[in-house]
């Protein structure tokens, strides 16, 4: 007997007006809107307000150079519009041939020229003018890369523990992550119509989105796969995280973590970061069915009235975890079993060379802030191009903004090493602190940015390195993350010491996460300038260096020492 989906057990949203994004999606002709007409208008460099929302589903964000916004306004000029394009790259895997095409279009079709590795295990272009959008889409399509559903109210790029050839289990999990990504792609062909010169669906031909419907999801949705003991994808940053369970030399299935998310809104204490709930264990054959059930429950029960409260994490809090879980079981026909034991031991990328099960080598390169560009004395972009010309394996982008040169044979290892060192991609003086620090893009391009992040982080890390050396712990580190606004792209809400942009030069300090990424930090101080941040860091690092127990991480110390209380229930504890 087929299962009849149940309505939400919570009726608090009944009769409330929907957010305007719901109107935009409903009227969009399956995400086409008036994008085609806007592309033909080369006088105005941007899109209409409705289309600005719709292009996100195609992997685009409209931006402008905020460094010159004020001056242009004085001159009565429009903002200097340009676009961010985020690629879809499940598990972060691409070939050298694809990389050369990525490099070519970064150089020829963007104003910035850089390739930006992201915390969603893919790459972004910045500074694309409207006239260059179609050529870039078509050029990437030539090598099998698209940007379908890398933003918007849908399932976005699917993450997977980096370096899936490290073991046979990694390879198996990576294939499943690709299948999951493909499963949640759109049914309709608006992307091809708009960007690849596809044939428009005839007006009398019925279109449908069986999985998403014509209103898609209430908000963005994120799925990830992770292989303990490594938590490189940050399980508590995703709507669903599948935690691989290996027993008797076999990957037997996954624990399913549901309802995490890091974004919050300044001044609105209804919003907060949240860890996932562990729904239980499933067999690996059931992953896609369970994924679809969770997505459709969120589709039907999620809040479409207030986008600040529309993520899966708030649906769980509104309707109750057990009610949500029961509906997932009903829709999928699969019962969750008791969760299996697992343990995360670290989450940063393992920088340097490691050897895989196929006796090939994998070199993980640290890319500060994920920005691949030719810097003075460090021509990173040229170096990657030269490596791509000779590399016989593939590349793996990580969720920590780094890059793995994977599948290097013994006979090729010296050549890759030489190029990596020659072009500044591999350096000997990299500190543990720098390896474990991360920031989002923020200024000058992100329209949501409130404070600097990418441009601020390198100098901040240098100052923290000096403090660590002063207190005799130069080889140590704290997980340090900076994000320019509370949306959380830099994952500061899973840091041991996180900074969240509040205004120009001002940040909220989050304190008390742990190295494994299994505990949320707490709101510690608000609206702090750099002088206050450095003073607090100096005080805390000094205490940690002298008072810590053996092998005690910075975040664990702040909890044990009573500097902050542990966040157990985020809705209660994050701000308290």
XYZ file of C-alpha atoms in Angstrom:
576
model
C 0.000 0.000 0.000
C 1.390 3.425 -0.923
C 2.060 5.878 1.881
C 0.002 9.064 1.979
C 2.225 11.965 3.060
C 0.999 13.629 6.226
C 0.526 17.355 6.661
C 2.809 19.151 9.073
C 1.795 18.466 12.687
C 2.370 22.153 13.417
C -0.248 24.613 12.148
C 1.418 27.808 13.341
C 2.104 28.875 9.736
C -1.506 28.446 8.568
C -2.944 31.634 7.091
C 0.357 33.517 7.091
C 1.521 35.267 3.935
C 4.219 33.524 1.928
C 7.588 35.188 1.390
C 7.988 36.954 -1.937
C 10.520 34.361 -3.066
C 7.646 31.883 -3.254
C 5.834 34.136 -5.726
C 8.996 34.514 -7.795
C 9.479 30.744 -8.040
C 5.821 30.071 -8.825
C 5.722 32.631 -11.639
C 9.150 31.753 -13.057
C 8.244 29.166 -15.724
C 10.484 26.652 -13.983
C 13.258 29.135 -13.206
C 13.403 30.860 -16.591
C 11.792 34.151 -15.591
C 12.837 36.927 -17.950
C 16.511 35.927 -17.874
C 16.722 35.381 -21.643
C 15.390 38.858 -22.351
C 17.840 40.375 -19.860
C 20.767 38.585 -21.517
C 19.828 40.229 -24.799
C 19.955 43.662 -23.139
C 23.627 44.586 -23.076
C 23.022 48.207 -22.080
C 22.171 47.375 -18.453
C 24.765 45.150 -16.802
C 22.453 43.454 -14.336
C 19.136 41.626 -13.968
C 15.738 42.578 -12.539
C 15.091 41.933 -8.812
C 13.067 38.785 -9.581
C 15.681 37.437 -11.974
C 18.444 38.110 -9.444
C 16.764 35.476 -7.275
C 16.242 33.070 -10.185
C 19.799 33.147 -11.551
C 20.933 31.662 -8.226
C 19.337 28.360 -9.258
C 21.611 28.460 -12.311
C 24.691 28.939 -10.136
C 24.993 32.725 -10.414
C 25.014 35.625 -7.964
C 24.777 39.234 -9.084
C 27.428 41.328 -7.354
C 29.227 44.636 -7.694
C 32.589 46.049 -6.640
C 31.804 47.498 -3.220
C 35.195 49.198 -3.031
C 34.024 51.636 -5.708
C 30.258 51.568 -5.090
C 30.235 54.861 -3.190
C 32.312 56.702 -5.790
C 30.112 55.463 -8.634
C 27.032 56.602 -6.736
C 28.517 60.084 -6.384
C 29.027 60.097 -10.145
C 25.381 59.014 -10.587
C 26.476 55.732 -12.164
C 24.935 52.308 -11.668
C 26.930 49.855 -9.562
C 29.594 48.029 -11.548
C 27.632 44.805 -11.878
C 29.404 41.495 -12.331
C 28.621 37.903 -11.501
C 29.862 35.012 -9.419
C 29.532 31.594 -11.046
C 29.744 28.516 -8.795
C 30.326 25.170 -10.499
C 28.710 21.841 -9.635
C 31.442 19.362 -8.803
C 30.229 16.456 -6.601
C 32.997 15.411 -4.250
C 35.244 18.099 -5.750
C 36.744 15.882 -8.459
C 37.936 17.233 -11.825
C 40.347 16.098 -14.519
C 43.465 17.975 -15.695
C 41.672 18.644 -18.992
C 38.783 20.220 -17.120
C 41.209 22.270 -15.037
C 42.861 23.696 -18.147
C 39.441 24.804 -19.394
C 38.603 26.294 -15.978
C 41.912 28.182 -16.110
C 41.324 29.372 -19.693
C 37.932 30.909 -18.950
C 39.110 32.471 -15.694
C 41.759 34.254 -17.720
C 39.714 35.164 -20.777
C 36.216 35.830 -19.447
C 36.523 37.258 -15.917
C 37.785 40.629 -14.741
C 39.515 39.079 -11.739
C 41.307 36.174 -13.411
C 41.258 33.998 -10.300
C 39.867 30.561 -9.528
C 38.356 30.537 -6.025
C 38.111 27.183 -4.235
C 35.108 27.182 -1.912
C 33.974 25.594 1.340
C 31.398 23.669 -0.752
C 34.181 21.650 -2.446
C 33.982 23.339 -5.831
C 35.280 26.465 -7.555
C 33.877 29.910 -8.240
C 34.595 32.600 -10.771
C 34.260 36.231 -9.727
C 33.971 39.328 -11.866
C 32.075 37.997 -14.890
C 30.390 40.626 -17.026
C 26.911 39.779 -18.286
C 28.050 39.480 -21.902
C 30.495 36.748 -20.869
C 28.015 34.537 -19.043
C 26.872 32.408 -21.966
C 30.408 31.891 -23.340
C 31.588 30.674 -19.923
C 28.634 28.307 -19.480
C 29.203 26.892 -22.947
C 32.963 26.604 -22.500
C 32.574 24.689 -19.236
C 29.894 22.490 -20.802
C 32.429 21.412 -23.438
C 34.360 19.597 -20.700
C 31.356 18.323 -18.756
C 31.090 21.019 -16.067
C 27.857 22.837 -15.198
C 26.541 25.028 -12.395
C 23.013 23.658 -12.158
C 21.544 24.014 -8.665
C 24.713 25.213 -6.965
C 22.645 27.950 -5.309
C 18.977 28.697 -4.738
C 16.318 26.750 -2.851
C 17.485 23.278 -3.904
C 20.047 20.642 -3.006
C 23.421 22.215 -3.733
C 26.840 20.725 -4.523
C 27.133 17.368 -2.751
C 30.219 17.013 -0.564
C 32.315 13.927 0.055
C 35.397 13.307 2.191
C 38.315 14.378 0.024
C 40.684 11.977 -1.675
C 38.216 9.176 -2.422
C 41.003 6.915 -3.712
C 42.711 6.715 -0.332
C 40.810 3.489 0.318
C 38.274 1.327 -1.478
C 35.630 2.695 0.873
C 36.397 6.287 -0.103
C 35.984 5.367 -3.769
C 32.664 3.639 -3.116
C 31.372 6.579 -1.089
C 32.415 9.053 -3.758
C 30.418 7.186 -6.406
C 27.357 7.317 -4.164
C 27.819 11.064 -3.623
C 27.816 11.546 -7.411
C 24.641 9.482 -7.778
C 22.986 11.546 -5.047
C 23.946 14.791 -6.745
C 22.503 13.584 -10.060
C 19.293 12.436 -8.371
C 18.506 15.952 -7.167
C 19.080 17.761 -10.469
C 16.083 19.438 -12.143
C 13.733 17.582 -14.424
C 12.991 20.604 -16.621
C 15.482 22.031 -19.104
C 15.562 25.735 -18.307
C 19.334 25.687 -17.786
C 20.039 24.400 -21.293
C 17.443 26.737 -22.792
C 19.070 29.799 -21.299
C 22.783 29.096 -21.368
C 23.524 26.313 -23.860
C 21.252 27.400 -26.695
C 18.959 24.469 -26.045
C 15.575 24.270 -27.687
C 12.816 25.888 -25.662
C 10.141 23.500 -24.470
C 7.010 24.096 -26.515
C 4.406 26.116 -24.642
C 1.865 23.305 -24.943
C 4.271 20.667 -23.667
C 3.688 19.824 -20.030
C 6.588 20.564 -17.698
C 6.965 19.245 -14.182
C 9.346 18.842 -11.286
C 8.159 15.630 -9.599
C 10.665 15.892 -6.765
C 10.811 19.622 -6.144
C 7.455 20.864 -7.529
C 7.278 24.303 -9.136
C 8.117 26.038 -5.848
C 11.236 23.953 -5.122
C 12.395 23.955 -1.473
C 11.744 26.591 1.188
C 15.477 27.327 1.382
C 18.877 25.987 0.359
C 19.683 22.368 1.190
C 23.057 20.674 1.664
C 24.061 16.991 1.602
C 27.468 15.559 2.517
C 29.203 12.194 2.868
C 31.976 11.689 5.393
C 34.405 8.907 6.294
C 35.470 8.818 9.959
C 37.864 9.468 11.584
C 38.180 12.466 9.223
C 35.532 15.193 9.490
C 36.877 17.320 6.659
C 33.414 18.273 5.359
C 32.100 19.473 8.764
C 29.088 17.219 9.357
C 27.346 19.844 11.460
C 27.135 22.298 8.575
C 24.736 20.251 6.412
C 21.032 19.439 6.233
C 21.992 15.770 5.770
C 25.360 14.198 6.529
C 25.884 10.511 5.808
C 28.544 9.108 8.148
C 30.124 5.992 6.634
C 30.277 2.902 8.865
C 32.901 0.266 8.065
C 32.785 -3.171 9.680
C 34.758 -6.333 8.909
C 36.429 -4.652 5.943
C 33.118 -3.643 4.362
C 31.249 -0.347 4.113
C 27.950 -1.571 5.536
C 25.943 1.650 5.582
C 25.600 5.099 7.056
C 24.453 6.923 10.144
C 22.149 9.722 9.024
C 22.627 13.149 10.637
C 19.837 15.627 9.877
C 19.156 19.299 10.474
C 22.478 21.059 10.962
C 23.214 24.574 9.753
C 25.408 27.496 10.733
C 23.640 30.632 9.530
C 21.902 33.057 11.849
C 20.655 36.647 11.699
C 22.104 39.496 13.744
C 19.573 40.771 16.235
C 17.155 37.862 15.782
C 17.640 35.362 18.576
C 15.109 33.004 17.035
C 17.959 32.144 14.654
C 21.102 30.274 15.623
C 23.616 27.678 14.445
C 22.514 24.110 15.096
C 24.093 20.675 15.258
C 22.442 17.780 13.464
C 20.268 15.129 15.078
C 21.325 11.510 14.547
C 18.293 9.748 13.056
C 19.966 6.338 13.035
C 21.635 3.829 10.741
C 20.601 2.739 7.226
C 21.991 0.326 4.670
C 23.954 1.928 1.848
C 21.336 0.853 -0.703
C 18.806 3.090 1.056
C 20.763 6.352 0.908
C 18.987 7.942 -2.057
C 15.516 6.874 -0.891
C 16.136 8.319 2.574
C 17.621 11.481 1.040
C 14.546 11.986 -1.098
C 12.211 11.421 1.840
C 14.048 13.985 3.990
C 14.079 16.504 1.138
C 10.370 16.095 0.405
C 9.381 16.377 4.078
C 11.338 19.619 4.234
C 9.716 20.668 0.945
C 6.224 20.123 2.397
C 6.741 21.086 6.036
C 9.375 23.824 5.826
C 8.568 27.451 6.589
C 7.787 29.363 3.383
C 6.604 32.459 5.239
C 9.790 33.618 6.985
C 13.051 32.852 5.166
C 15.023 33.498 8.346
C 13.358 30.358 9.753
C 13.016 28.259 6.603
C 15.988 25.887 6.875
C 15.579 22.227 7.840
C 17.028 22.900 11.298
C 14.095 25.160 12.161
C 11.562 22.710 10.724
C 12.887 20.069 13.122
C 12.578 22.466 16.041
C 9.069 23.542 15.032
C 7.492 20.132 14.368
C 9.712 17.975 16.598
C 12.505 15.605 15.654
C 10.479 12.451 16.229
C 7.555 13.633 14.070
C 9.926 14.569 11.243
C 11.783 11.253 11.520
C 8.533 9.244 11.528
C 7.381 11.009 8.354
C 10.704 10.234 6.662
C 10.278 6.560 7.584
C 6.709 6.598 6.293
C 7.563 8.167 2.959
C 10.633 6.010 2.328
C 9.299 2.749 3.739
C 12.628 2.388 5.581
C 13.032 2.194 9.340
C 16.112 3.685 10.913
C 18.123 1.266 13.019
C 20.170 2.148 16.080
C 23.173 4.306 15.197
C 26.550 2.626 14.920
C 29.580 3.822 16.860
C 32.087 6.095 15.146
C 34.588 8.734 16.164
C 35.969 11.835 14.498
C 39.592 12.589 15.317
C 40.415 15.556 13.074
C 38.897 17.629 10.281
C 41.626 19.628 8.578
C 43.159 18.455 5.326
C 46.366 16.454 5.568
C 48.767 18.781 3.803
C 51.590 17.090 1.879
C 52.057 13.656 0.318
C 50.101 10.530 1.265
C 49.938 7.160 -0.492
C 46.695 5.478 -1.529
C 45.609 1.856 -1.840
C 46.597 1.783 -5.515
C 50.219 2.654 -4.604
C 49.802 6.085 -6.126
C 50.604 9.333 -4.371
C 48.334 12.243 -3.510
C 49.681 15.721 -2.778
C 47.431 18.047 -0.773
C 48.286 21.691 -1.384
C 47.381 24.426 1.075
C 45.722 27.279 -0.840
C 45.271 30.271 1.443
C 41.624 31.349 1.297
C 41.221 29.067 -1.725
C 42.314 31.885 -4.055
C 44.304 30.586 -7.046
C 45.878 33.549 -8.785
C 49.358 34.637 -9.799
C 50.532 36.614 -6.781
C 53.892 38.438 -6.653
C 56.510 35.748 -6.075
C 53.812 33.041 -5.956
C 52.356 32.367 -9.433
C 49.892 29.772 -8.162
C 47.619 29.856 -11.187
C 50.464 29.365 -13.638
C 51.799 26.548 -11.463
C 48.486 24.711 -11.491
C 48.302 25.146 -15.260
C 51.756 23.626 -15.708
C 50.904 20.709 -13.428
C 47.640 20.106 -15.296
C 49.567 19.853 -18.566
C 51.567 16.839 -17.354
C 49.434 15.269 -14.610
C 47.980 11.834 -15.437
C 45.651 11.539 -12.442
C 43.002 14.030 -11.355
C 42.437 16.915 -8.964
C 40.333 16.885 -5.784
C 39.032 20.137 -4.349
C 38.449 20.034 -0.608
C 35.800 21.594 1.622
C 38.633 23.458 3.373
C 39.524 25.429 0.222
C 42.555 23.300 -0.579
C 43.471 21.125 -3.563
C 44.733 17.564 -3.932
C 46.843 16.441 -6.885
C 45.650 12.835 -6.851
C 46.862 9.659 -8.506
C 50.556 10.464 -8.986
C 52.717 7.494 -10.009
C 56.106 6.981 -8.340
C 57.906 7.949 -11.550
C 56.002 11.249 -11.780
C 56.240 12.301 -8.146
C 59.492 14.282 -8.477
C 58.183 16.254 -11.475
C 54.999 17.232 -9.617
C 56.974 18.107 -6.487
C 59.376 20.284 -8.479
C 56.574 22.257 -10.131
C 54.662 22.669 -6.859
C 57.730 24.092 -5.119
C 58.836 26.217 -8.088
C 55.502 28.020 -8.331
C 54.925 28.486 -4.599
C 52.151 25.909 -4.320
C 54.186 23.912 -1.786
C 56.195 25.717 0.873
C 58.274 24.519 3.791
C 57.339 27.304 6.214
C 53.618 26.626 6.543
C 52.443 26.744 10.163
C 49.792 24.522 11.697
C 47.903 27.712 12.552
C 47.706 28.863 8.940
C 46.641 25.381 7.816
C 43.733 25.502 10.257
C 42.452 28.995 9.440
C 39.785 29.807 6.888
C 37.658 32.706 5.629
C 34.850 33.381 3.201
C 35.239 35.864 0.308
C 33.337 38.827 1.785
C 34.491 42.233 0.477
C 34.740 43.579 -2.146
C 32.289 41.400 -4.097
C 29.819 39.761 -1.706
C 26.640 41.866 -1.392
C 25.969 40.465 2.100
C 29.390 41.271 3.559
C 29.431 43.381 6.716
C 33.152 43.127 7.502
C 36.337 41.909 5.828
C 37.152 38.193 5.828
C 39.420 36.889 3.034
C 41.478 40.093 2.933
C 41.671 40.239 6.734
C 42.573 36.642 7.544
C 46.238 36.371 6.396
C 47.392 39.271 8.556
C 45.328 38.075 11.504
C 46.895 34.619 11.270
C 50.378 36.163 11.322
C 49.501 37.942 14.567
C 48.140 34.717 16.087
C 51.314 32.888 15.012
C 53.352 35.538 16.849
C 51.249 35.025 19.982
C 51.677 31.253 19.846
C 55.435 31.676 19.523
C 55.561 34.201 22.365
C 53.812 31.752 24.687
C 55.997 28.806 23.663
C 53.385 26.878 21.671
C 54.410 27.773 18.099
C 53.664 24.259 16.837
C 50.105 24.383 18.175
C 46.992 25.853 16.593
C 43.423 26.856 17.204
C 40.720 26.365 14.568
C 40.305 29.996 13.481
C 37.625 31.069 11.002
C 36.375 34.428 9.783
C 33.119 35.035 7.966
C 32.016 38.450 6.746
C 28.359 38.052 7.745
C 26.264 35.620 9.815
C 25.259 33.454 6.834
C 28.244 31.303 7.694
C 30.054 30.492 4.426
C 33.363 30.500 6.321
C 31.913 28.046 8.894
C 32.963 30.256 11.811
C 30.146 28.711 13.874
C 32.166 25.488 14.048
C 35.466 27.136 14.983
C 37.310 27.127 18.265
C 37.646 30.889 17.761
C 35.283 32.308 15.159
C 34.729 35.846 13.948
C 31.403 36.863 12.385
C 31.250 40.231 10.635
C 28.955 42.766 12.322
C 30.034 46.006 10.613
C 33.149 47.626 9.123
C 36.041 46.469 11.308
C 33.670 44.936 13.885
C 32.993 41.271 14.645
C 31.148 39.006 17.020
C 33.432 36.453 18.661
C 32.295 32.827 18.863
C 34.256 30.721 21.342
C 34.356 27.114 22.460
C 34.070 24.796 19.460
C 36.426 21.831 19.280
C 39.028 20.540 16.851
C 36.890 17.612 15.724
C 34.003 19.865 14.697
C 31.480 18.143 16.948
C 30.661 21.066 19.250
C 29.254 24.489 18.473
C 30.994 27.574 19.874
C 29.068 30.104 21.922
C 28.402 33.785 21.329
C 31.165 35.218 23.507
C 31.550 38.918 22.670
C 29.698 41.224 20.285
C 30.717 44.106 18.059
C 34.439 43.886 18.842
C 37.113 45.797 16.889
C 40.544 44.421 16.011
C 42.196 45.813 19.110
C 39.659 44.002 21.267
C 39.958 40.788 19.230
C 43.744 40.721 19.558
C 43.610 41.503 23.272
C 41.170 38.651 23.834
C 43.214 36.248 21.733
C 46.383 37.183 23.597
C 44.744 36.614 26.958
C 43.126 33.315 25.983
C 46.198 31.892 24.246
C 48.358 32.876 27.220
C 46.073 31.032 29.613
C 45.771 28.005 27.333
C 49.551 27.745 26.975
C 50.124 27.713 30.730
C 46.979 26.077 32.153
C 46.047 23.396 29.604
C 46.108 19.707 30.261
C 48.082 17.255 28.117
C 46.921 17.366 24.477
C 44.044 19.684 25.381
C 42.815 21.729 22.425
C 42.118 25.430 22.691
C 38.327 25.087 22.526
C 38.247 22.244 25.044
C 40.319 24.374 27.405
C 37.875 27.298 27.222
C 35.053 24.958 28.282
C 36.964 23.215 31.083
C 38.324 26.505 32.418
C 34.807 27.934 32.602
C 35.529 30.762 30.157
C 32.399 29.764 28.242
C 29.749 27.160 28.907
C 29.267 24.312 26.455
C 26.502 24.708 23.881
C 24.284 21.645 24.329
C 20.943 22.874 22.962
C 21.696 25.654 20.505
C 18.313 27.393 20.713
C 18.821 27.714 24.463
C 22.585 28.001 24.887
C 24.120 29.802 21.887
C 23.279 33.310 23.105
C 22.814 32.658 26.812
